[in-house]
Amino acid sequence: MAAGGVNPLSAVDWGAPWLEPWRLLGESLARRAVAHGGAVHTVLQSAAASNAVADRPVGFGPQSDLPAGTAYEQFIFDQRRVPTRDNLHDFFNGLVWLQFPEAKRRLNQLQAQAIAADGVQVVRGPLRDALTVFDENGAVLCAPPPLWDALRARDWHRLFVELRPLWGEARLVLFGHALMEKLVSPRKPMVAHVLSSPCALHSIANLDGWLATAIQAGTWASKPFVPLPVLGVPGWWPANAEPGFYDDAQVFRPPPLQRSGTGR
């Protein structure tokens, strides 16, 4: 999986707070992949076929399954099989398919419909772009209204400092597999594109069903997400307890109107 035979799955810290919802299944699959030479599609397929995750919408195969010139999303839609490389990116993608099968199927359905209507273009249209942004870097956040108000306003000091105790009532669940991959080597600027979720959804299965219903072509083309620097979340990164952590304007950026001064 990597030069020199080092398997990058060995570098995943499954104790990281952002991986808590993924640890039970993900850690066991990663260990099996490492033990069996890193064939990611093999361990994902065994999980998909097991009783523990029965009735999943797709299977997994090697990247060589994808014919040259065939769109990746279209292949998954037509064949119900995910071409998978032996790397962190595709491991986390498979893990999301296993945990959020209905939401992933809905994203794939809309991607395939857009490809059928418009073809594979050099630049994705607004809907496909939004679907890809969330698929790669999305998250869902259940939080009290004052936190959401501060987040939408990008009032970072209020969000993370003044309202810090309220984060004990919030729950942020990562969805984007590229974001999970990047967080294996955490850096302060990493951003999730966050969607508001109902706080009554306590299980991943219920969250999956809600998200699959929430993903709608008519509204998602406008990207109904809010950027959130994830390492600013209280309890997710020790450094954010230090004074001045949120003063970094290159990461915790003011709203566009404030940045431009006049808004023109």
Short mmCIF file of C-alpha atoms in Angstrom, two decimals:
data_model
loop_
_atom_site.label_atom_id
_atom_site.label_comp_id
_atom_site.label_asym_id
_atom_site.label_seq_id
_atom_site.Cartn_x
_atom_site.Cartn_y
_atom_site.Cartn_z
CA MET A 1 0.00 0.00 0.00
CA ALA A 2 2.95 2.34 0.39
CA ALA A 3 6.62 2.56 -0.55
CA GLY A 4 8.78 0.40 1.67
CA GLY A 5 5.87 -1.86 2.62
CA VAL A 6 4.49 0.41 5.36
CA ASN A 7 0.72 0.14 5.50
CA PRO A 8 -0.86 3.59 6.07
CA LEU A 9 -3.78 1.95 7.87
CA SER A 10 -1.34 1.30 10.69
CA ALA A 11 -1.06 5.06 11.23
CA VAL A 12 -4.77 5.59 12.01
CA ASP A 13 -5.37 6.65 15.60
CA TRP A 14 -8.72 5.04 16.29
CA GLY A 15 -8.83 6.78 19.66
CA ALA A 16 -9.18 10.18 17.97
CA PRO A 17 -12.50 11.77 18.98
CA TRP A 18 -13.62 12.30 15.37
CA LEU A 19 -13.36 8.56 14.72
CA GLU A 20 -15.45 7.51 17.74
CA PRO A 21 -18.54 6.62 15.62
CA TRP A 22 -16.31 4.67 13.21
CA ARG A 23 -14.01 2.86 15.61
CA LEU A 24 -15.94 -0.34 16.31
CA LEU A 25 -16.06 -1.45 12.69
CA GLY A 26 -13.16 0.55 11.27
CA GLU A 27 -10.44 -0.56 13.66
CA SER A 28 -11.21 -4.24 13.20
CA LEU A 29 -11.27 -3.93 9.41
CA ALA A 30 -8.03 -1.94 9.37
CA ARG A 31 -6.28 -4.59 11.46
CA ARG A 32 -7.47 -7.32 9.14
CA ALA A 33 -6.31 -5.38 6.08
CA VAL A 34 -2.87 -4.88 7.63
CA ALA A 35 -2.64 -8.54 8.65
CA HIS A 36 -3.62 -9.78 5.20
CA GLY A 37 -1.34 -7.62 3.11
CA GLY A 38 -3.51 -4.56 2.62
CA ALA A 39 -6.20 -5.78 0.22
CA VAL A 40 -8.80 -3.16 1.16
CA HIS A 41 -11.57 -4.36 -1.14
CA THR A 42 -11.30 -7.86 0.33
CA VAL A 43 -11.94 -6.82 3.93
CA LEU A 44 -14.68 -4.37 2.92
CA GLN A 45 -16.41 -7.05 0.88
CA SER A 46 -16.23 -9.53 3.74
CA ALA A 47 -17.88 -6.95 6.00
CA ALA A 48 -20.55 -6.17 3.41
CA ALA A 49 -21.35 -9.87 3.09
CA SER A 50 -21.47 -10.53 6.83
CA ASN A 51 -24.60 -10.75 8.93
CA ALA A 52 -23.48 -7.71 10.93
CA VAL A 53 -23.94 -5.44 7.93
CA ALA A 54 -26.43 -7.42 5.86
CA ASP A 55 -28.48 -6.05 2.96
CA ARG A 56 -25.96 -3.41 1.92
CA PRO A 57 -26.56 -1.65 -1.39
CA VAL A 58 -23.10 -2.32 -2.88
CA GLY A 59 -20.18 -4.69 -2.85
CA PHE A 60 -16.49 -3.94 -3.23
CA GLY A 61 -13.96 -5.00 -5.82
CA PRO A 62 -10.46 -4.06 -6.96
CA GLN A 63 -9.86 -0.84 -8.89
CA SER A 64 -9.21 -2.94 -11.99
CA ASP A 65 -12.96 -3.64 -12.14
CA LEU A 66 -13.51 -0.10 -13.43
CA PRO A 67 -13.27 -0.13 -17.26
CA ALA A 68 -11.22 2.58 -18.88
CA GLY A 69 -13.37 5.54 -19.91
CA THR A 70 -16.24 4.63 -17.55
CA ALA A 71 -17.31 7.19 -14.97
CA TYR A 72 -16.68 5.94 -11.44
CA GLU A 73 -20.09 7.03 -10.11
CA GLN A 74 -21.90 5.54 -13.11
CA PHE A 75 -20.11 2.21 -12.68
CA ILE A 76 -21.15 2.01 -9.02
CA PHE A 77 -24.75 2.84 -9.92
CA ASP A 78 -24.92 0.28 -12.73
CA GLN A 79 -22.92 -2.54 -11.16
CA ARG A 80 -23.62 -1.99 -7.45
CA ARG A 81 -19.91 -2.48 -6.81
CA VAL A 82 -17.32 0.05 -5.63
CA PRO A 83 -13.89 -0.12 -7.34
CA THR A 84 -11.43 0.16 -4.46
CA ARG A 85 -7.74 1.00 -4.30
CA ASP A 86 -5.49 -0.14 -1.47
CA ASN A 87 -5.17 3.22 0.25
CA LEU A 88 -6.59 5.22 3.14
CA HIS A 89 -8.91 7.25 0.93
CA ASP A 90 -10.75 4.23 -0.42
CA PHE A 91 -10.70 2.43 2.93
CA PHE A 92 -12.58 5.31 4.55
CA ASN A 93 -14.91 5.55 1.55
CA GLY A 94 -15.79 1.91 2.00
CA LEU A 95 -16.28 2.39 5.71
CA VAL A 96 -18.79 5.18 5.03
CA TRP A 97 -20.62 2.93 2.56
CA LEU A 98 -20.90 0.30 5.30
CA GLN A 99 -22.11 2.73 7.98
CA PHE A 100 -24.21 5.12 5.84
CA PRO A 101 -25.46 2.88 3.02
CA GLU A 102 -28.66 4.78 2.27
CA ALA A 103 -27.05 8.22 2.22
CA LYS A 104 -24.20 6.99 0.03
CA ARG A 105 -26.66 5.31 -2.32
CA ARG A 106 -28.63 8.57 -2.59
CA LEU A 107 -25.49 10.57 -3.39
CA ASN A 108 -24.53 8.01 -6.01
CA GLN A 109 -28.02 8.01 -7.51
CA LEU A 110 -28.00 11.77 -7.99
CA GLN A 111 -24.48 11.68 -9.43
CA ALA A 112 -25.52 9.01 -11.93
CA GLN A 113 -28.67 10.93 -12.90
CA ALA A 114 -26.63 14.07 -13.53
CA ILE A 115 -24.10 12.13 -15.62
CA ALA A 116 -26.92 10.55 -17.64
CA ALA A 117 -28.44 13.98 -18.28
CA ASP A 118 -25.31 16.02 -18.98
CA GLY A 119 -22.48 13.55 -19.52
CA VAL A 120 -19.12 13.65 -17.76
CA GLN A 121 -18.05 17.26 -18.11
CA VAL A 122 -14.62 18.81 -17.55
CA VAL A 123 -16.17 20.96 -14.82
CA ARG A 124 -18.91 19.47 -12.66
CA GLY A 125 -22.21 21.31 -12.58
CA PRO A 126 -23.49 22.87 -9.32
CA LEU A 127 -25.32 19.76 -8.14
CA ARG A 128 -22.52 17.29 -8.78
CA ASP A 129 -20.06 19.71 -7.24
CA ALA A 130 -22.16 19.99 -4.07
CA LEU A 131 -22.63 16.23 -3.85
CA THR A 132 -18.89 15.70 -4.22
CA VAL A 133 -18.03 18.35 -1.62
CA PHE A 134 -20.21 16.64 0.96
CA ASP A 135 -19.17 13.12 -0.03
CA GLU A 136 -15.50 14.03 0.38
CA ASN A 137 -15.56 16.54 3.25
CA GLY A 138 -19.03 16.57 4.77
CA ALA A 139 -20.23 16.21 8.35
CA VAL A 140 -23.51 16.46 10.24
CA LEU A 141 -23.89 18.51 13.39
CA CYS A 142 -26.55 18.35 16.05
CA ALA A 143 -26.14 21.45 18.21
CA PRO A 144 -28.17 23.91 20.30
CA PRO A 145 -29.51 26.88 18.28
CA PRO A 146 -27.03 29.43 19.75
CA LEU A 147 -24.12 27.36 18.42
CA TRP A 148 -25.71 27.18 14.98
CA ASP A 149 -26.36 30.92 14.96
CA ALA A 150 -22.71 31.61 15.78
CA LEU A 151 -21.47 29.08 13.23
CA ARG A 152 -23.58 30.51 10.40
CA ALA A 153 -22.32 33.99 11.31
CA ARG A 154 -18.74 32.67 11.49
CA ASP A 155 -18.50 34.32 14.88
CA TRP A 156 -15.68 32.04 15.95
CA HIS A 157 -15.00 33.64 19.33
CA ARG A 158 -18.62 33.30 20.35
CA LEU A 159 -18.89 29.79 18.87
CA PHE A 160 -15.82 28.31 20.49
CA VAL A 161 -15.05 30.54 23.48
CA GLU A 162 -18.17 32.26 24.81
CA LEU A 163 -20.43 29.29 24.08
CA ARG A 164 -17.85 26.60 24.77
CA PRO A 165 -19.91 24.86 27.50
CA LEU A 166 -22.74 24.29 25.01
CA TRP A 167 -20.52 21.97 22.97
CA GLY A 168 -21.23 19.37 25.64
CA GLU A 169 -24.75 19.20 24.16
CA ALA A 170 -23.54 18.96 20.54
CA ARG A 171 -22.60 15.99 18.38
CA LEU A 172 -20.51 16.26 15.23
CA VAL A 173 -20.31 13.16 13.02
CA LEU A 174 -17.89 13.13 10.10
CA PHE A 175 -19.17 11.77 6.79
CA GLY A 176 -16.54 12.76 4.24
CA HIS A 177 -13.98 10.04 3.61
CA ALA A 178 -11.35 12.49 2.28
CA LEU A 179 -11.63 14.49 5.50
CA MET A 180 -11.13 11.35 7.57
CA GLU A 181 -8.07 10.52 5.50
CA LYS A 182 -6.61 14.01 5.99
CA LEU A 183 -7.21 13.86 9.73
CA VAL A 184 -4.87 10.88 10.02
CA SER A 185 -2.26 13.67 9.98
CA PRO A 186 -4.22 16.52 11.62
CA ARG A 187 -3.55 20.13 10.63
CA LYS A 188 -5.27 23.20 11.97
CA PRO A 189 -6.76 24.45 8.63
CA MET A 190 -8.80 21.29 7.95
CA VAL A 191 -12.45 22.14 7.31
CA ALA A 192 -15.66 20.13 7.27
CA HIS A 193 -18.72 21.21 5.28
CA VAL A 194 -21.43 20.81 7.90
CA LEU A 195 -25.13 20.08 7.58
CA SER A 196 -27.55 20.60 10.47
CA SER A 197 -29.10 17.35 11.74
CA PRO A 198 -31.93 16.68 14.19
CA CYS A 199 -30.70 16.01 17.71
CA ALA A 200 -33.27 13.26 18.22
CA LEU A 201 -31.28 10.91 15.95
CA HIS A 202 -29.18 8.92 18.38
CA SER A 203 -27.99 6.06 16.17
CA ILE A 204 -25.96 6.04 12.98
CA ALA A 205 -28.70 3.98 11.30
CA ASN A 206 -31.32 6.64 12.06
CA LEU A 207 -28.94 9.39 10.98
CA ASP A 208 -28.32 7.51 7.73
CA GLY A 209 -32.03 7.33 6.94
CA TRP A 210 -32.56 11.00 7.71
CA LEU A 211 -29.57 12.07 5.61
CA ALA A 212 -30.67 9.97 2.64
CA THR A 213 -34.00 11.80 2.71
CA ALA A 214 -32.35 15.21 3.21
CA ILE A 215 -30.17 14.88 0.09
CA GLN A 216 -32.36 16.51 -2.55
CA ALA A 217 -31.32 17.73 -5.99
CA GLY A 218 -33.44 20.87 -5.76
CA THR A 219 -31.78 22.22 -2.62
CA TRP A 220 -28.29 20.75 -2.66
CA ALA A 221 -27.10 22.55 -5.78
CA SER A 222 -26.82 25.65 -3.59
CA LYS A 223 -24.57 23.81 -1.08
CA PRO A 224 -26.62 24.00 2.13
CA PHE A 225 -23.52 23.47 4.29
CA VAL A 226 -21.47 25.66 6.59
CA PRO A 227 -17.64 25.47 6.78
CA LEU A 228 -16.31 24.42 10.18
CA PRO A 229 -12.59 24.13 11.07
CA VAL A 230 -12.93 20.77 12.79
CA LEU A 231 -9.89 21.00 15.05
CA GLY A 232 -11.52 23.99 16.70
CA VAL A 233 -14.22 21.74 18.18
CA PRO A 234 -13.74 21.62 21.96
CA GLY A 235 -12.32 18.29 23.02
CA TRP A 236 -11.12 17.39 19.54
CA TRP A 237 -7.66 18.94 19.67
CA PRO A 238 -5.65 19.82 22.82
CA ALA A 239 -4.21 22.99 21.30
CA ASN A 240 -7.62 24.65 21.05
CA ALA A 241 -7.71 25.02 24.83
CA GLU A 242 -4.82 27.49 24.60
CA PRO A 243 -5.38 31.28 24.55
CA GLY A 244 -5.19 32.72 21.07
CA PHE A 245 -5.89 29.47 19.20
CA TYR A 246 -8.93 31.01 17.51
CA ASP A 247 -7.20 34.28 16.65
CA ASP A 248 -5.66 32.77 13.51
CA ALA A 249 -7.61 34.55 10.76
CA GLN A 250 -6.12 32.30 8.10
CA VAL A 251 -8.14 29.44 9.58
CA PHE A 252 -10.99 31.10 11.46
CA ARG A 253 -11.91 33.49 8.71
CA PRO A 254 -14.47 36.26 9.09
CA PRO A 255 -17.58 36.26 6.88
CA PRO A 256 -17.00 37.35 3.24
CA LEU A 257 -18.53 40.82 3.77
CA GLN A 258 -16.15 41.51 6.63
CA ARG A 259 -13.18 40.29 4.61
CA SER A 260 -14.00 42.55 1.66
CA GLY A 261 -14.74 45.57 3.83
CA THR A 262 -17.56 46.96 1.69
CA GLY A 263 -19.11 43.80 0.36
CA ARG A 264 -18.77 45.09 -3.20
#
